[in-house]
Short mmCIF file of C-alpha atoms in Angstrom, two decimals:
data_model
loop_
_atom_site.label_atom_id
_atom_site.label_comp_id
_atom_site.label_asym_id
_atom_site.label_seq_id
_atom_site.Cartn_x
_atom_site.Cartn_y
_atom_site.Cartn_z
CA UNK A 294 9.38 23.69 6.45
CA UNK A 295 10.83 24.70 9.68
CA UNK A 296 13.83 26.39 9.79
CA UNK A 297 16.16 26.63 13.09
CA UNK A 298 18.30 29.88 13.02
CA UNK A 299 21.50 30.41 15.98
CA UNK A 300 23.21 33.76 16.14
CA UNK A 301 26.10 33.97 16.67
CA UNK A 302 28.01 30.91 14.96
CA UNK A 303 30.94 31.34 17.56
CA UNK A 304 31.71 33.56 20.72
CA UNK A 305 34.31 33.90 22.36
CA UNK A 306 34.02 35.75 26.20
CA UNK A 307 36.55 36.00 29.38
CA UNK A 308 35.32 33.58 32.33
CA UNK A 309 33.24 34.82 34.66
CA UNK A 310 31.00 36.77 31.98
CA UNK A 311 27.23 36.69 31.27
CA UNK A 312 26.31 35.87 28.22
CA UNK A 313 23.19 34.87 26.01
CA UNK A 314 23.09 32.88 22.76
CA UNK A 315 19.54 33.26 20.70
CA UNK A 316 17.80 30.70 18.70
CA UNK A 317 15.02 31.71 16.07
CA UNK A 318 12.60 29.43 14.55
CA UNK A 319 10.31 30.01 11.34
CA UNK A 320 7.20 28.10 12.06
CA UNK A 321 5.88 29.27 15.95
CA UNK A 322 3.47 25.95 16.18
CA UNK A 323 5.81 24.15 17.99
CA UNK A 324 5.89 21.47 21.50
CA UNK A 325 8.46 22.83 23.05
CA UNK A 326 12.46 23.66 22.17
CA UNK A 327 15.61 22.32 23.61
CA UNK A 328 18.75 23.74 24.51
CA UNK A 329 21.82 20.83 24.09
CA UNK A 330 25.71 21.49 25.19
CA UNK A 331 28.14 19.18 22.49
CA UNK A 332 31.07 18.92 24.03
CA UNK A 333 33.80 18.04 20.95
CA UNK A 334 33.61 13.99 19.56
CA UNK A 335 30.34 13.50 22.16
CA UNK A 336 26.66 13.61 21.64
CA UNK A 337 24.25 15.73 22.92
CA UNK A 338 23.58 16.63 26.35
CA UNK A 339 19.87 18.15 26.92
CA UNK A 340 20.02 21.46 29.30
CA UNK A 341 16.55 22.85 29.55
CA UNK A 342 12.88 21.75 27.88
CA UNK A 343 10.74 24.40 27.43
CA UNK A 344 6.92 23.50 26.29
CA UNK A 345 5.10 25.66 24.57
CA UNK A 346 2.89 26.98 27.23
CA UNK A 347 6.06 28.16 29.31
CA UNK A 348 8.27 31.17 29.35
CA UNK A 349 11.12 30.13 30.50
CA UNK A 350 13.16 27.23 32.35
CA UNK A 351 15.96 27.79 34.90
CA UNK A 352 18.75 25.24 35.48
CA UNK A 353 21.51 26.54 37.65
CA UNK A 354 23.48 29.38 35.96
CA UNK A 355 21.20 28.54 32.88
CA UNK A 356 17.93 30.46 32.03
CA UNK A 357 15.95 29.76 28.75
CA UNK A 358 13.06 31.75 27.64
CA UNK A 359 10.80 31.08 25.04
CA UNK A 360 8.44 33.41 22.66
CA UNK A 361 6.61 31.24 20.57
CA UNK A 362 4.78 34.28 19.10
CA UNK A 363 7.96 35.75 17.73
CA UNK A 364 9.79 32.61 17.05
CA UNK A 365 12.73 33.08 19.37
CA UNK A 366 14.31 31.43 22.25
CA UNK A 367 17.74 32.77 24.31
CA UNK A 368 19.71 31.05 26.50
CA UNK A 369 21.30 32.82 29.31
CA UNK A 370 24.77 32.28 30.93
CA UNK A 371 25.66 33.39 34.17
CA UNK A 372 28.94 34.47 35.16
CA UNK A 373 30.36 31.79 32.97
CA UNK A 374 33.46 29.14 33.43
CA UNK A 375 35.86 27.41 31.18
CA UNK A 376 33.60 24.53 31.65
CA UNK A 377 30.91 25.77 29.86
CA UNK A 378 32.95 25.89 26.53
CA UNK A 379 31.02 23.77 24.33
CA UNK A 380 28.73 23.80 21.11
CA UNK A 381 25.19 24.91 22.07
CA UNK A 382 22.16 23.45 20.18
CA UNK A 383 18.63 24.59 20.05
CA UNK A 384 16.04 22.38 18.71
CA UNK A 385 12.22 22.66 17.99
CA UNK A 386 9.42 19.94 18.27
CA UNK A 387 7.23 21.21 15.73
CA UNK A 388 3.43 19.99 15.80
CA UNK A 389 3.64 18.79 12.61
CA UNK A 390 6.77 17.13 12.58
CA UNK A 391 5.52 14.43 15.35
CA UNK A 392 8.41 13.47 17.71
CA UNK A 393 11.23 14.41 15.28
CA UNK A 394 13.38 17.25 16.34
CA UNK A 395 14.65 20.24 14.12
CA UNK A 396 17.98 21.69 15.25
CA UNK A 397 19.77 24.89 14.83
CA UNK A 398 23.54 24.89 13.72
CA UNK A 399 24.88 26.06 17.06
CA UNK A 400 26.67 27.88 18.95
CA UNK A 401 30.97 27.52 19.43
CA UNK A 402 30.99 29.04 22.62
CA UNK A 403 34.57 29.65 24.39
CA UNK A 404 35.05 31.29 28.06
CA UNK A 405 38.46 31.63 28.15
CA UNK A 406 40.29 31.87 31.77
CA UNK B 185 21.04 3.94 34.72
CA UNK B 186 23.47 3.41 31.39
CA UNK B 187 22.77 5.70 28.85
CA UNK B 188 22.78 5.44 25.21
CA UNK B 189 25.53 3.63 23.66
CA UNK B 190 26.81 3.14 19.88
CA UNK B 191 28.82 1.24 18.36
CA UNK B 192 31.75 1.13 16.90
CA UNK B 193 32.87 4.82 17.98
CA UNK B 194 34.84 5.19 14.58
CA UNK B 195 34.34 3.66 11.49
CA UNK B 196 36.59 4.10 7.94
CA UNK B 197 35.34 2.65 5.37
CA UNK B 198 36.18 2.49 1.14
CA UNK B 199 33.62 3.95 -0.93
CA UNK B 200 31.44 1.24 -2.28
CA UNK B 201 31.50 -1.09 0.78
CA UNK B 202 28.06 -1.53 3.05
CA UNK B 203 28.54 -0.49 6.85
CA UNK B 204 26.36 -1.30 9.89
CA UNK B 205 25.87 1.10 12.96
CA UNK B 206 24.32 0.03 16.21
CA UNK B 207 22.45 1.49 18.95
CA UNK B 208 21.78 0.42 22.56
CA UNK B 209 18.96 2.95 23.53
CA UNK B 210 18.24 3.82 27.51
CA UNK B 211 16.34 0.32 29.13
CA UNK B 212 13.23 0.99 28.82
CA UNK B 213 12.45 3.83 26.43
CA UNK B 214 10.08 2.65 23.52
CA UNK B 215 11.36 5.34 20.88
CA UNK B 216 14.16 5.86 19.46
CA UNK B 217 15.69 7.96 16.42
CA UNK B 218 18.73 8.66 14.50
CA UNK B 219 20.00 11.73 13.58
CA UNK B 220 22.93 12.58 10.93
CA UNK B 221 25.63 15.10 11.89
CA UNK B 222 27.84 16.61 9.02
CA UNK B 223 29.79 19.41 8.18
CA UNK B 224 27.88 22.42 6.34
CA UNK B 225 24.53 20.22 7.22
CA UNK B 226 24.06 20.66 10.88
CA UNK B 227 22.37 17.85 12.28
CA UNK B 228 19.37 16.07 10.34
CA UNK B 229 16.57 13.90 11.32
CA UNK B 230 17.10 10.24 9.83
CA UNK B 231 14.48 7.96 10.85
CA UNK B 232 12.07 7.28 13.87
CA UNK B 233 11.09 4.22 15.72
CA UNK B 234 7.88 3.49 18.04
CA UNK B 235 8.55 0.30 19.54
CA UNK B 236 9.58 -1.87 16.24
CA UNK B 237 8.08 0.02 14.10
CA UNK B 238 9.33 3.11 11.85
CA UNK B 239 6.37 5.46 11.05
CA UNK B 240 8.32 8.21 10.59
CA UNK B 241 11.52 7.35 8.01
CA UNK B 242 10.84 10.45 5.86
CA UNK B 243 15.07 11.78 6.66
CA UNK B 244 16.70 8.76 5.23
CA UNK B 245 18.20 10.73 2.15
CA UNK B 246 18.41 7.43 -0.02
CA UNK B 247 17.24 4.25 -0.83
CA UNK B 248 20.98 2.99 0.44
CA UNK B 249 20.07 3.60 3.82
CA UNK B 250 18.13 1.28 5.73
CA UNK B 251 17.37 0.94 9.57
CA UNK B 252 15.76 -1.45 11.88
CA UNK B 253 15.24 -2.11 15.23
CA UNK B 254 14.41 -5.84 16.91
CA UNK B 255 13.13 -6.47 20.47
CA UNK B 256 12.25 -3.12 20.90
CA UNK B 257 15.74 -2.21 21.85
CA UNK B 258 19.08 -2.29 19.53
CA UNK B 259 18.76 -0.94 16.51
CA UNK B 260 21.18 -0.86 13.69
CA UNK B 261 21.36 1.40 10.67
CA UNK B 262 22.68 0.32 7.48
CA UNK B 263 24.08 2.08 4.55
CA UNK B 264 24.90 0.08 1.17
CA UNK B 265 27.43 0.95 -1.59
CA UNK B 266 28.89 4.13 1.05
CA UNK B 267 29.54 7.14 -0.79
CA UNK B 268 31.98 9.75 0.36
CA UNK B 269 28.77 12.60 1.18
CA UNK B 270 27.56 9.57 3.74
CA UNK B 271 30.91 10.64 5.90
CA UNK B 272 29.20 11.93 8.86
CA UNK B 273 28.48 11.61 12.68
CA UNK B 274 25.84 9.24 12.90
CA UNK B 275 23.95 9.72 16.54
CA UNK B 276 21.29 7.91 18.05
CA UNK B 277 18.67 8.93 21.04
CA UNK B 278 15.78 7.35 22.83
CA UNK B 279 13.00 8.86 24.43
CA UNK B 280 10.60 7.10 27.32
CA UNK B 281 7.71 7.58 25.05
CA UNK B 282 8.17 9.19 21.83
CA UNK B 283 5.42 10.95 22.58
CA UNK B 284 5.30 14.20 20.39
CA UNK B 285 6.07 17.50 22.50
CA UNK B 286 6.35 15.86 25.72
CA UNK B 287 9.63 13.56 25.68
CA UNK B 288 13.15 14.51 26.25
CA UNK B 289 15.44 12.46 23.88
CA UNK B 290 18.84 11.20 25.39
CA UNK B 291 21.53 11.10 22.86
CA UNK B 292 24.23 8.47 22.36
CA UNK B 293 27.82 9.54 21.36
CA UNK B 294 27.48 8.91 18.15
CA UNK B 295 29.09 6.86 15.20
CA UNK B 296 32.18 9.03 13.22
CA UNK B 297 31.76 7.22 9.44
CA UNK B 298 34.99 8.41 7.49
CA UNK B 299 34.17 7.05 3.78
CA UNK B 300 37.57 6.83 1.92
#
């Protein structure tokens, strides 16, 4: 059974830091793995896709990189705002788990001014 | 275009009683799924559905939960007889496809059930 592992549980970092949250998966035959921002009482907001095949995805201040050997994905923060406080969320599409997504606990992230 | 919506935003409810949730997926996406969000749980596949059709319901933790989905577009989950471990975000997403691997799913804001 896959198993969707985020360290740390909570961080808390002055603005205008860079920062990267990691994301650790058990089973490496996977589709591809999400990153998600929560922002408190709202769903899920999708930041980067990365399919198996890639290494990483770039969005703006955000880079994700993905080793599907070793089962780990980070997400990368670049000189980060108060804005960006939110709950991150990675998620794996697992080849045997057709379109159904596994998720990670997250990731309380605060930039404080 | 709109995105996913849910409805109602809050629900409270007594132990006991049956509640309904609804979905309004993205126009024009052919899957969509719903997820459970609690407290200690993280959040949880529930069920999956390809047009009208669920072939994938293997997360619904009970026989008191039900889902369905008509026109291949709302869809409305159902819990019977609530207990107070159903209490729980309840969040919905579409997907163009549902095509394994290669879909982004959109979420919806979600459903907070509060079971008294």
């Amino acid at each position: 059974k896959q198993e969707v592992t985020q360290i740390p549980a909570a961080l808390s970092v002055p603005e205008g830091e860079n920062l990267v949250l990691n994301c650790s998966f058990t089973d490496s035959a996977i589709y591809n793995l999400q990153w998600f921002r929560q922002d408190p009482g709202k769903g899920l907001t999708s930041l980067l896709l990365i399919q198996s095949s890639q290494r990483e995805q770039t969005s703006g201040r955000l880079n994700a990189s993905l080793d599907k050997s070793s089962g780990r994905s980070t997400l990368y923060i670049a000189a980060s705002q108060p804005g960006d406080s939110a709950t991150y969320l990675c998620a794996v599409n697992g080849e045997t788990s057709g379109s159904r997504l596994t998720f990670g606990e997250g990731t309380q992230l605060t930039v404080n001014p | 275009g709109a995105g996913v919506s849910q409805s109602p935003s809050n629900k409270v409810t007594e132990k006991g009683k049956d509640v309904e949730l609804r979905c309004d997926p993205i126009s024009g996406h052919t899957a969509l799924y719903w997820y459970r969000q609690s407290l200690g749980q993280g959040l949880e596949f529930l069920i999956y559905f390809q047009g009208n059709s669920a072939p994938d319901k293997s997360g619904l933790p009970s026989d008191r939960f039900s889902a369905e989905r008509t026109g291949g577009s709302v869809s409305t989950l159902t819990i019977q007889r609530t207990q107070q471990e159903d209490s729980a975000v309840y969040l919905c997403a579409s997907s163009p496809r549902g095509l394994a691997g290669t879909d982004t799913q959109y979420f919806g804001p979600g459903t907070r059930l509060t079971v008294l």
